[in-house]
Amino acid sequence: MYDPCFGARRVHRNWRVQLKARYLKRVIATLAIVVASVLVAFAVGVLWPLDSVKPAPGLERLALSNVTIVDIQNGTLIPGQTVLVEGGRIVAVGNTSDTQVPSVDLDLDGTDRFLIPALWDMHVHVYAVSPLLDMPLYTAYGVTNVRDMQGCPQPKDPFIACPEDKRRWSREVEQGERVGPRIMASTSFMANGPGMLARMKGLPDFYGTATPQQARAFVRHFSDRVDAIKVYDRIPRDAYLALVDEARELGLDVVGHRPHAVSAIEAAVHQKSIEHARFMLHESFSGSEKLRTLAGTPEWRENRRLMLDEHDPGMAQAIFEVMKREGTWYVPTHLTRWVDAYADAPAVRDDPLLRYLHPLMKWQWMEDVNATLAQDPSSEARATYQEFYEKGLELTAAAHRAGVKVLVGTDYIVAGADVHREMEQLVRAGLSPADALHAATLEPARYFGLEADYGTVEVGKRADLVLLNANPLEDIRNTWKIESVIQGGNLYDRSAIDRISRQVERRARSWTIACKILWRFIKNPVSY
């Protein structure tokens, strides 16, 4: 029987199908536009050039009059001095009353101010994005030289800066074309045992440094590119011994962690520097030898409670004696353990200096903080971690008293500023403010054999100087009170320092910086 509504229903159904199809096409088109727009915006962000942080104008001749010099070597003050700088070097130092100031580009009044040599950070990690954020901050906080402790795993690595990048940036700093510190040395990528290969793509097997042969190949691979070979926790002992032998043959220093399978005394014999105070606690309790036998296995763990309860001061003293005898440098990086100990505290989580980090970098850092906290968030575990951190401070003071050479290195997160906080850590440990300054100025120069150029305020030295508004020997926190920073012939007064700080803070909130960081993460072959 003929249904007169059948045609209408069919038309209606076809109309609904067509409507849905048109709607779906519009949704797909809209999504395509959105995705394309995001990709275009991302590409623009990656490629968009940023305004550079401008170096201060170079001054050929500069005088600082009536200033109080902080004598780093003797831990004393020399008031009423005039310092003349010409061509980036100190050419005269003398009593203001007896010194005739020649024609200069600028004569700074140093009345009621204190002059120290510029600071060093002896444990930093320089990344491909560091010139955008970190490097200017070092200058703003009076740090003009650093030792880089993380080499790139492969040439033109997208994430970690490679030696050729660091050398180029240092040349630009030296020529007054870039704001930042000189990068005085760079290490290889970390030699960290067979587990590293699982985190890498397309790199040679010898990066695993699982055998003596691989360790030697690792050293040879980096020998013409770096200043030192960096060792890490998980390299096996036989591979480590082969590595240090090969490095010695090729004239390279070995620096870095005390590997878990190697005693601290062995490491002190073979390494130019050992990083992080916790190695002393690992190696000075009754279970130290057994713990070394567990290196590279799932059974190895840092039992902080046991290390504290069974700490043996005699074992620690034996380590100090060998380090002193061998001239091994010690870089405690106490800030890293402070963060571990207080991972749940506002002082860490709400640190106002984190404003200098891009949210992506802060997120990555907070992941590490939260991972430490998640291991055991109980109040007992927190208390043990705090005691572990305090014991590390105590051992640093003991090492210093025993004659071990201590260096300020941060291995932390906020460039430049953390050097001041690490000096505070040393004073908290029991060193004097003069000792802390020594570890951040003259001792780093001696580490590199550059004490003829850096480390004190003396004639002939490079004019890397920091002018303070308060006496640092009275309170180490006075190093924060910076009036001016002089790097060679470039003078950064308080207004220039504030301008750099504001510019870095703005960059830290920039979407274009986010794109650049994300792009480097995407291209990065290694999970660090």
JSON list of C-alpha atoms in Angstrom, two decimals, residues 74-162:
[
{"chain": "A", "resi": 74, "resn": "ASN", "atom": "CA", "xyz": [94.27, 36.79, 54.90]},
{"chain": "A", "resi": 75, "resn": "GLY", "atom": "CA", "xyz": [90.59, 37.27, 55.67]},
{"chain": "A", "resi": 76, "resn": "THR", "atom": "CA", "xyz": [91.08, 40.93, 56.55]},
{"chain": "A", "resi": 77, "resn": "LEU", "atom": "CA", "xyz": [89.93, 44.37, 55.39]},
{"chain": "A", "resi": 78, "resn": "ILE", "atom": "CA", "xyz": [92.11, 47.03, 53.77]},
{"chain": "A", "resi": 79, "resn": "PRO", "atom": "CA", "xyz": [90.20, 50.34, 53.99]},
{"chain": "A", "resi": 80, "resn": "GLY", "atom": "CA", "xyz": [90.69, 53.57, 52.07]},
{"chain": "A", "resi": 81, "resn": "GLN", "atom": "CA", "xyz": [92.03, 52.10, 48.84]},
{"chain": "A", "resi": 82, "resn": "THR", "atom": "CA", "xyz": [91.95, 53.24, 45.23]},
{"chain": "A", "resi": 83, "resn": "VAL", "atom": "CA", "xyz": [91.91, 50.59, 42.51]},
{"chain": "A", "resi": 84, "resn": "LEU", "atom": "CA", "xyz": [92.75, 51.52, 38.93]},
{"chain": "A", "resi": 85, "resn": "VAL", "atom": "CA", "xyz": [91.61, 49.34, 36.04]},
{"chain": "A", "resi": 86, "resn": "GLU", "atom": "CA", "xyz": [92.90, 49.65, 32.49]},
{"chain": "A", "resi": 87, "resn": "GLY", "atom": "CA", "xyz": [92.26, 47.33, 29.58]},
{"chain": "A", "resi": 88, "resn": "GLY", "atom": "CA", "xyz": [90.36, 44.92, 31.78]},
{"chain": "A", "resi": 89, "resn": "ARG", "atom": "CA", "xyz": [93.18, 44.46, 34.31]},
{"chain": "A", "resi": 90, "resn": "ILE", "atom": "CA", "xyz": [94.05, 45.99, 37.66]},
{"chain": "A", "resi": 91, "resn": "VAL", "atom": "CA", "xyz": [97.02, 48.28, 37.08]},
{"chain": "A", "resi": 92, "resn": "ALA", "atom": "CA", "xyz": [97.31, 49.98, 40.47]},
{"chain": "A", "resi": 93, "resn": "VAL", "atom": "CA", "xyz": [96.16, 49.54, 44.07]},
{"chain": "A", "resi": 94, "resn": "GLY", "atom": "CA", "xyz": [97.05, 51.99, 46.83]},
{"chain": "A", "resi": 95, "resn": "ASN", "atom": "CA", "xyz": [95.94, 54.31, 49.59]},
{"chain": "A", "resi": 96, "resn": "THR", "atom": "CA", "xyz": [93.43, 56.82, 48.28]},
{"chain": "A", "resi": 97, "resn": "SER", "atom": "CA", "xyz": [95.24, 59.62, 50.11]},
{"chain": "A", "resi": 98, "resn": "ASP", "atom": "CA", "xyz": [98.45, 58.80, 48.24]},
{"chain": "A", "resi": 99, "resn": "THR", "atom": "CA", "xyz": [97.01, 57.94, 44.82]},
{"chain": "A", "resi": 100, "resn": "GLN", "atom": "CA", "xyz": [96.60, 60.44, 42.05]},
{"chain": "A", "resi": 101, "resn": "VAL", "atom": "CA", "xyz": [93.71, 59.25, 39.87]},
{"chain": "A", "resi": 102, "resn": "PRO", "atom": "CA", "xyz": [94.57, 59.83, 36.19]},
{"chain": "A", "resi": 103, "resn": "SER", "atom": "CA", "xyz": [92.07, 60.67, 33.51]},
{"chain": "A", "resi": 104, "resn": "VAL", "atom": "CA", "xyz": [89.54, 57.81, 33.51]},
{"chain": "A", "resi": 105, "resn": "ASP", "atom": "CA", "xyz": [86.22, 57.00, 31.87]},
{"chain": "A", "resi": 106, "resn": "LEU", "atom": "CA", "xyz": [84.59, 56.64, 35.29]},
{"chain": "A", "resi": 107, "resn": "ASP", "atom": "CA", "xyz": [85.65, 57.18, 38.90]},
{"chain": "A", "resi": 108, "resn": "LEU", "atom": "CA", "xyz": [83.41, 55.18, 41.26]},
{"chain": "A", "resi": 109, "resn": "ASP", "atom": "CA", "xyz": [83.07, 56.33, 44.85]},
{"chain": "A", "resi": 110, "resn": "GLY", "atom": "CA", "xyz": [83.72, 53.30, 47.05]},
{"chain": "A", "resi": 111, "resn": "THR", "atom": "CA", "xyz": [83.07, 55.01, 50.37]},
{"chain": "A", "resi": 112, "resn": "ASP", "atom": "CA", "xyz": [81.44, 52.56, 52.83]},
{"chain": "A", "resi": 113, "resn": "ARG", "atom": "CA", "xyz": [81.65, 49.83, 50.22]},
{"chain": "A", "resi": 114, "resn": "PHE", "atom": "CA", "xyz": [83.60, 46.58, 50.03]},
{"chain": "A", "resi": 115, "resn": "LEU", "atom": "CA", "xyz": [85.43, 45.16, 47.04]},
{"chain": "A", "resi": 116, "resn": "ILE", "atom": "CA", "xyz": [85.83, 41.41, 46.51]},
{"chain": "A", "resi": 117, "resn": "PRO", "atom": "CA", "xyz": [87.08, 39.38, 43.55]},
{"chain": "A", "resi": 118, "resn": "ALA", "atom": "CA", "xyz": [84.22, 38.06, 41.43]},
{"chain": "A", "resi": 119, "resn": "LEU", "atom": "CA", "xyz": [82.75, 34.67, 42.30]},
{"chain": "A", "resi": 120, "resn": "TRP", "atom": "CA", "xyz": [82.99, 31.24, 40.65]},
{"chain": "A", "resi": 121, "resn": "ASP", "atom": "CA", "xyz": [80.57, 28.33, 40.50]},
{"chain": "A", "resi": 122, "resn": "MET", "atom": "CA", "xyz": [82.53, 25.09, 40.25]},
{"chain": "A", "resi": 123, "resn": "HIS", "atom": "CA", "xyz": [79.62, 22.77, 39.50]},
{"chain": "A", "resi": 124, "resn": "VAL", "atom": "CA", "xyz": [77.14, 23.95, 36.89]},
{"chain": "A", "resi": 125, "resn": "HIS", "atom": "CA", "xyz": [75.23, 22.34, 34.03]},
{"chain": "A", "resi": 126, "resn": "VAL", "atom": "CA", "xyz": [75.17, 24.42, 30.86]},
{"chain": "A", "resi": 127, "resn": "TYR", "atom": "CA", "xyz": [72.30, 23.68, 28.48]},
{"chain": "A", "resi": 128, "resn": "ALA", "atom": "CA", "xyz": [71.51, 24.84, 24.99]},
{"chain": "A", "resi": 129, "resn": "VAL", "atom": "CA", "xyz": [68.99, 27.35, 26.38]},
{"chain": "A", "resi": 130, "resn": "SER", "atom": "CA", "xyz": [71.35, 28.66, 29.07]},
{"chain": "A", "resi": 131, "resn": "PRO", "atom": "CA", "xyz": [72.29, 31.83, 27.14]},
{"chain": "A", "resi": 132, "resn": "LEU", "atom": "CA", "xyz": [68.62, 32.85, 27.21]},
{"chain": "A", "resi": 133, "resn": "LEU", "atom": "CA", "xyz": [68.11, 32.55, 30.96]},
{"chain": "A", "resi": 134, "resn": "ASP", "atom": "CA", "xyz": [71.02, 31.33, 33.08]},
{"chain": "A", "resi": 135, "resn": "MET", "atom": "CA", "xyz": [74.08, 33.07, 31.72]},
{"chain": "A", "resi": 136, "resn": "PRO", "atom": "CA", "xyz": [72.92, 36.68, 32.25]},
{"chain": "A", "resi": 137, "resn": "LEU", "atom": "CA", "xyz": [71.89, 35.80, 35.82]},
{"chain": "A", "resi": 138, "resn": "TYR", "atom": "CA", "xyz": [75.40, 34.66, 36.68]},
{"chain": "A", "resi": 139, "resn": "THR", "atom": "CA", "xyz": [76.69, 38.13, 35.84]},
{"chain": "A", "resi": 140, "resn": "ALA", "atom": "CA", "xyz": [73.86, 39.82, 37.76]},
{"chain": "A", "resi": 141, "resn": "TYR", "atom": "CA", "xyz": [74.87, 37.90, 40.87]},
{"chain": "A", "resi": 142, "resn": "GLY", "atom": "CA", "xyz": [78.60, 38.54, 40.53]},
{"chain": "A", "resi": 143, "resn": "VAL", "atom": "CA", "xyz": [79.65, 35.15, 39.10]},
{"chain": "A", "resi": 144, "resn": "THR", "atom": "CA", "xyz": [82.04, 35.64, 36.19]},
{"chain": "A", "resi": 145, "resn": "ASN", "atom": "CA", "xyz": [83.56, 32.14, 35.80]},
{"chain": "A", "resi": 146, "resn": "VAL", "atom": "CA", "xyz": [82.07, 28.64, 35.99]},
{"chain": "A", "resi": 147, "resn": "ARG", "atom": "CA", "xyz": [83.13, 25.00, 35.60]},
{"chain": "A", "resi": 148, "resn": "ASP", "atom": "CA", "xyz": [80.66, 23.03, 33.53]},
{"chain": "A", "resi": 149, "resn": "MET", "atom": "CA", "xyz": [80.02, 19.46, 34.71]},
{"chain": "A", "resi": 150, "resn": "GLN", "atom": "CA", "xyz": [77.78, 18.03, 31.99]},
{"chain": "A", "resi": 151, "resn": "GLY", "atom": "CA", "xyz": [79.01, 17.38, 28.48]},
{"chain": "A", "resi": 152, "resn": "CYS", "atom": "CA", "xyz": [76.74, 16.64, 25.55]},
{"chain": "A", "resi": 153, "resn": "PRO", "atom": "CA", "xyz": [76.32, 12.97, 24.59]},
{"chain": "A", "resi": 154, "resn": "GLN", "atom": "CA", "xyz": [76.61, 13.63, 20.87]},
{"chain": "A", "resi": 155, "resn": "PRO", "atom": "CA", "xyz": [77.67, 16.52, 18.58]},
{"chain": "A", "resi": 156, "resn": "LYS", "atom": "CA", "xyz": [75.04, 19.21, 18.12]},
{"chain": "A", "resi": 157, "resn": "ASP", "atom": "CA", "xyz": [72.95, 17.78, 20.95]},
{"chain": "A", "resi": 158, "resn": "PRO", "atom": "CA", "xyz": [69.65, 19.70, 21.07]},
{"chain": "A", "resi": 159, "resn": "PHE", "atom": "CA", "xyz": [69.47, 19.90, 24.87]},
{"chain": "A", "resi": 160, "resn": "ILE", "atom": "CA", "xyz": [72.92, 19.93, 26.50]},
{"chain": "A", "resi": 161, "resn": "ALA", "atom": "CA", "xyz": [75.37, 22.50, 25.17]},
{"chain": "A", "resi": 162, "resn": "CYS", "atom": "CA", "xyz": [78.43, 21.01, 23.49]}
]
